């Protein structure tokens, strides 16, 4: 019942920041998904008879690749696959299932916040037994294997019934179809004070959770409306669609503008949140105030002890390098460790496993903790709700109080999307070449203190990851960071991260772009974005 199929390598199967992401038609080429999945299996050892978790965000082509993965897992010798019903598992839910059922690993099918549909994006990511994304050592092995692969093995069998909960057999392998929401919801009930949140809602507190027609729809409905008693209508866009209704399922101020506008209107709700395609990102907006993800990380860390799951306090905080330094000040005050990692959740795994960090975050709307090994959108929403339920003050008040204590890190990211790849590479190369000469010079009246290309030395496994983003630090603590995205599928995306620290409470209510204007000009002067790319403004500002 198993067959061996001869194949030839594709040269473009290098996993990026978070797995392999390509346009659907690329994945639909004969053997393309099979080659990558076989390359994953060929890079692993000791999985015979063990469990593999399979699930995805429900985007176009999800069901087809779920079937392929099941048949290949059977052929290669896994003993059991756990598959989310309908092929659905949010990324954090998949991480939880891997951990809870002590699986060997998991295949998470998603292109996250990228659009979906027949001509849009699809992706495959492998997660290891701790529930987290495979570290670089494994992704490099997968890429190396994909370049030499000559065959793959697959079961010749009808498709499994992935829409009925229960167990089926494929050869010796068990296929267990599980409820995608139940285990995750149970974990959230352990971490958070559902009674307190219920009481908050009963008291008249109103909020909206926007799933952007992506995977958190059923999770939000079950947890927020059914278990916490939020009125129907709290969850919007909660029916997952294979093309996300034609939108970018990216919870930022551009793609979740409706939510933002609602929260800025005087008769809007008290709190608004959204999540992305695969459910690992979060957008947090209070009435009249957007909380940047970097600030959200800092505010959650400062208040996390108010939730039952974190009442013992935090061991440490970790953030990606481009994320603002707001959380660093919280760590300093709490007297706990602070770790700065490259972009991408895979770098947090070791710190979480070693119990050096409890909460982690990225400026790209990713926050999470040691409860799983992925960032977790709904978790962040629930932690905010738990804090609001205990403190009974507004989001605005939490933010103002936080800035008064710690100072404010004004922060913004400017993305130049779909730029010519060669031009983007030249821009980075040019800038890299000029780094040694920058310290001591001035740009837009700002004196450069240091300039480097970030390299990470993992304190746990001692691995080194180089070229993780160019950072230019100015005297006084402001900085600009430049890096190329590793998740896009069309051309290159240049990300420019801009940050200014403002200790003076009298200057905590400035408009963000204005507060950063000289740094934004400095970034242009330093990198020559217009000269290299022809773009005179970013395509997305977050
Ligand atoms: C982006 C974000 C990064 C995040 C990654 C995956 O990567 O910047 O912080 O971890 O997406 O998130 P890049 O390389 O494009 O900057 V998700 O929600 O797309 O899995
Ligand atoms: Co995501």
XYZ file of C-alpha atoms in Angstrom, residues 52-400:
349
model
C 2.903 13.571 14.451
C 0.471 16.482 14.783
C -1.018 17.865 11.555
C -3.164 20.965 11.157
C -3.347 24.326 9.510
C -5.123 27.643 9.341
C -7.762 26.490 6.869
C -6.522 28.550 3.978
C -6.855 27.472 0.354
C -4.970 24.178 -0.288
C -4.927 23.274 3.428
C -7.104 20.196 3.085
C -5.133 18.802 0.145
C -1.782 19.068 1.935
C -3.257 17.645 5.154
C -4.184 14.515 3.158
C -0.724 14.329 1.581
C 0.944 14.709 4.981
C -1.195 11.950 6.523
C -0.326 9.524 3.698
C 3.379 10.372 3.860
C 3.466 10.049 7.663
C 1.990 6.544 7.357
C 4.486 5.544 4.683
C 7.527 6.766 6.599
C 6.494 4.950 9.772
C 4.831 7.308 12.233
C 2.620 5.363 14.634
C -0.102 7.966 14.949
C -1.167 11.295 13.553
C -3.309 13.772 15.486
C -5.213 15.913 13.015
C -7.425 18.880 13.829
C -10.982 18.334 12.580
C -11.337 19.779 9.103
C -7.553 20.049 8.977
C -7.794 23.029 11.343
C -5.399 23.896 14.168
C -4.319 27.409 15.010
C -0.542 27.693 15.368
C -0.659 28.059 19.188
C -3.233 25.245 19.428
C -0.939 22.988 17.367
C 1.923 23.842 19.707
C -0.260 22.919 22.672
C -1.381 19.614 21.139
C 2.242 18.626 20.437
C 3.169 19.310 24.068
C 0.070 17.861 25.706
C 0.148 14.558 23.820
C 3.955 14.320 23.843
C 4.110 14.142 20.073
C 7.400 13.820 18.234
C 6.589 16.968 16.274
C 4.057 18.603 14.019
C 3.424 19.963 10.556
C 1.708 23.344 10.725
C 0.239 24.409 7.403
C 0.013 28.163 7.209
C 1.304 31.317 5.600
C 0.111 33.192 8.677
C -0.756 36.834 7.981
C -0.191 36.504 4.217
C -3.316 36.499 2.016
C -4.835 33.163 0.936
C -6.622 31.847 -2.139
C -5.847 30.063 -5.421
C -3.180 32.596 -6.426
C -2.132 33.721 -2.951
C 0.082 32.189 -0.287
C 0.470 28.804 1.375
C 3.079 27.509 3.765
C 4.444 24.510 5.669
C 6.332 24.664 8.940
C 7.790 21.901 11.071
C 7.596 22.127 14.872
C 9.692 20.003 17.243
C 8.649 18.086 20.354
C 8.686 21.137 22.638
C 5.908 22.517 20.421
C 8.069 25.245 18.940
C 9.271 26.016 15.423
C 12.277 23.951 14.354
C 15.534 25.711 15.195
C 17.904 26.848 12.447
C 19.973 23.677 12.679
C 16.960 21.659 11.524
C 15.667 24.155 8.945
C 19.130 24.231 7.398
C 19.179 20.423 7.250
C 15.735 20.457 5.602
C 16.925 22.906 2.953
C 20.096 20.880 2.320
C 18.023 17.722 1.937
C 15.558 19.421 -0.430
C 18.442 20.086 -2.820
C 19.464 16.428 -3.112
C 16.169 14.566 -2.721
C 15.563 11.759 -5.223
C 12.439 10.047 -3.877
C 9.599 10.148 -1.396
C 7.269 7.558 0.079
C 3.501 7.834 0.309
C 0.510 5.609 1.009
C -1.722 4.668 -1.893
C -5.038 5.004 -0.148
C -8.278 6.947 -0.314
C -8.352 10.252 1.534
C -8.933 10.058 5.283
C -12.207 11.412 6.641
C -10.867 14.502 8.396
C -14.287 15.873 9.289
C -15.340 13.251 11.822
C -13.851 13.111 15.301
C -12.525 9.635 16.076
C -9.860 7.134 15.048
C -9.185 5.548 11.646
C -6.376 3.295 10.455
C -3.979 3.715 7.583
C -1.799 0.599 7.522
C -0.377 0.369 11.040
C -0.845 4.068 11.704
C -3.711 5.531 13.730
C -5.325 8.672 12.368
C -7.005 10.499 15.221
C -9.210 13.416 14.308
C -9.435 15.769 17.286
C -11.456 18.831 18.266
C -9.141 21.742 17.382
C -10.504 24.009 20.126
C -11.071 21.838 23.235
C -7.478 21.349 24.472
C -6.604 24.968 23.803
C -9.669 26.307 25.607
C -8.882 24.063 28.601
C -5.355 25.490 28.755
C -6.692 29.057 28.714
C -9.019 28.219 31.622
C -5.977 27.083 33.619
C -4.027 30.270 32.973
C -6.693 32.923 33.407
C -9.356 33.871 35.927
C -12.455 33.228 33.846
C -14.737 34.188 36.770
C -13.135 37.619 37.003
C -13.421 38.182 33.249
C -17.041 37.009 33.334
C -17.744 39.522 36.106
C -16.064 42.284 34.101
C -18.296 41.520 31.127
C -21.381 41.389 33.351
C -20.497 44.829 34.698
C -21.048 46.294 31.226
C -17.516 46.179 29.804
C -17.785 45.803 26.034
C -15.291 44.542 23.482
C -14.903 43.226 19.973
C -12.721 40.389 18.733
C -12.072 40.340 14.983
C -10.888 36.990 13.575
C -10.440 38.460 10.100
C -12.166 35.367 8.634
C -9.207 33.296 9.771
C -8.533 30.432 12.138
C -9.332 32.070 15.511
C -13.038 32.309 14.630
C -14.072 29.057 16.336
C -11.620 29.618 19.204
C -12.921 33.122 19.885
C -16.574 32.050 19.705
C -16.070 29.183 22.130
C -13.881 30.972 24.654
C -15.100 34.573 24.566
C -18.798 34.141 23.880
C -19.639 30.632 25.136
C -17.331 30.255 28.139
C -16.878 33.893 29.197
C -20.386 35.013 28.406
C -19.574 37.893 26.084
C -22.721 38.762 24.127
C -23.160 37.396 20.647
C -21.689 39.915 18.223
C -18.533 40.341 20.308
C -16.780 38.053 17.824
C -16.836 39.342 14.265
C -15.573 37.852 10.996
C -15.486 34.549 12.844
C -16.218 32.197 9.939
C -12.855 31.006 8.592
C -12.717 31.351 4.813
C -10.105 29.788 2.501
C -9.325 33.249 1.083
C -10.020 35.237 4.291
C -12.762 37.043 2.412
C -10.151 38.440 0.037
C -8.388 40.395 2.795
C -4.930 40.288 4.357
C -5.472 38.450 7.645
C -2.885 40.730 9.226
C -4.021 42.478 12.396
C -2.467 45.892 12.009
C -3.785 49.424 11.617
C -3.919 49.103 7.847
C -5.684 45.749 7.446
C -7.802 46.004 10.605
C -8.745 49.621 9.986
C -12.462 49.021 10.636
C -11.679 47.838 14.128
C -9.378 50.784 14.720
C -11.997 53.272 13.521
C -14.615 51.676 15.769
C -12.375 51.968 18.829
C -11.586 55.588 18.024
C -15.260 56.527 17.826
C -16.853 57.912 21.023
C -19.566 55.255 21.146
C -17.216 52.351 20.379
C -16.545 49.501 22.817
C -14.026 49.583 25.685
C -11.590 47.177 24.087
C -10.837 45.738 20.658
C -8.575 42.968 19.460
C -7.836 41.010 16.309
C -5.774 38.000 15.329
C -4.091 36.835 12.139
C -4.413 33.968 9.647
C -3.032 31.255 11.925
C -3.988 32.795 15.275
C -0.565 33.602 16.683
C -0.667 37.402 16.369
C -2.708 39.945 18.290
C -3.724 43.539 17.809
C -4.755 45.396 20.967
C -6.714 48.645 20.867
C -8.301 50.334 23.856
C -11.037 52.935 23.589
C -9.262 55.836 21.913
C -5.802 54.306 22.117
C -3.789 51.855 20.015
C -1.277 49.883 22.043
C 1.830 49.102 20.008
C 2.852 45.447 20.245
C 6.122 46.487 21.894
C 4.217 48.425 24.562
C 1.726 45.590 24.933
C 4.587 43.216 25.753
C 5.872 45.626 28.401
C 2.440 46.281 29.919
C 1.534 42.594 29.976
C 4.857 41.744 31.620
C 4.355 44.449 34.252
C 0.849 43.170 35.111
C 1.054 39.434 34.363
C 1.180 38.466 38.049
C -2.501 39.456 38.254
C -3.440 36.346 36.222
C -3.429 32.958 38.011
C -1.017 31.361 35.528
C 1.657 33.943 36.307
C 1.004 34.750 39.952
C 4.429 33.425 40.928
C 5.999 36.166 38.819
C 8.150 36.024 35.722
C 11.558 34.395 35.362
C 12.581 36.664 32.542
C 11.390 38.484 29.428
C 12.602 37.983 25.876
C 12.016 40.159 22.837
C 13.207 40.182 19.251
C 15.912 42.728 18.490
C 13.710 45.135 16.468
C 11.078 45.168 19.260
C 11.281 48.341 21.349
C 13.155 48.473 24.624
C 9.964 49.150 26.633
C 9.996 45.632 28.103
C 13.644 46.002 29.112
C 12.662 48.655 31.634
C 10.048 46.360 33.154
C 12.597 43.542 33.442
C 15.027 45.920 35.097
C 12.455 47.040 37.662
C 11.408 43.459 38.363
C 15.048 42.441 38.653
C 14.665 39.615 36.133
C 16.558 38.575 32.997
C 16.032 40.294 29.647
C 16.994 38.595 26.390
C 17.265 40.054 22.899
C 16.893 37.525 20.076
C 16.685 37.631 16.277
C 13.284 38.017 14.609
C 11.180 34.829 14.595
C 9.664 32.769 17.376
C 12.096 29.871 16.900
C 14.724 31.800 18.859
C 12.597 31.936 22.028
C 12.275 28.149 22.393
C 15.555 27.538 24.190
C 14.988 30.414 26.641
C 11.498 29.138 27.460
C 12.637 25.514 27.790
C 15.452 26.585 30.120
C 12.961 28.625 32.187
C 15.060 31.740 31.628
C 12.145 33.621 30.067
C 8.423 33.387 30.896
C 7.006 35.984 28.499
C 8.234 36.786 24.996
C 7.225 39.255 22.340
C 7.861 40.733 18.945
C 7.014 44.147 17.529
C 5.080 42.374 14.768
C 2.058 41.777 17.024
C 3.368 38.565 18.532
C 3.208 37.897 22.266
C 3.310 34.632 24.146
C 4.563 32.771 27.158
C 5.874 29.450 28.360
C 2.368 27.902 28.106
C 3.190 26.893 24.507
C 6.176 27.462 22.219
C 4.519 29.752 19.697
C 3.216 33.260 19.966
C -0.448 33.224 20.829
C -2.977 35.838 19.755
C -5.978 34.850 21.860
C -3.739 34.299 24.893
C -2.644 37.939 24.701
C -6.269 39.064 24.439
C -7.214 36.962 27.478
C -4.266 38.246 29.513
C -5.342 41.813 28.731
C -8.919 40.973 29.717
C -7.735 39.328 32.941
C -5.664 42.394 33.848
C -8.555 44.745 33.033
C -10.890 42.542 35.081
C -8.658 42.787 38.145
C -7.645 46.416 37.825
C -10.949 47.859 36.610
C -9.304 50.808 34.911
C -9.278 51.614 31.202
C -6.620 50.624 28.683
C -5.789 54.331 28.383
C -5.215 54.523 32.142
C -3.007 51.440 32.108
C -0.908 52.959 29.319
C -0.597 56.419 30.916
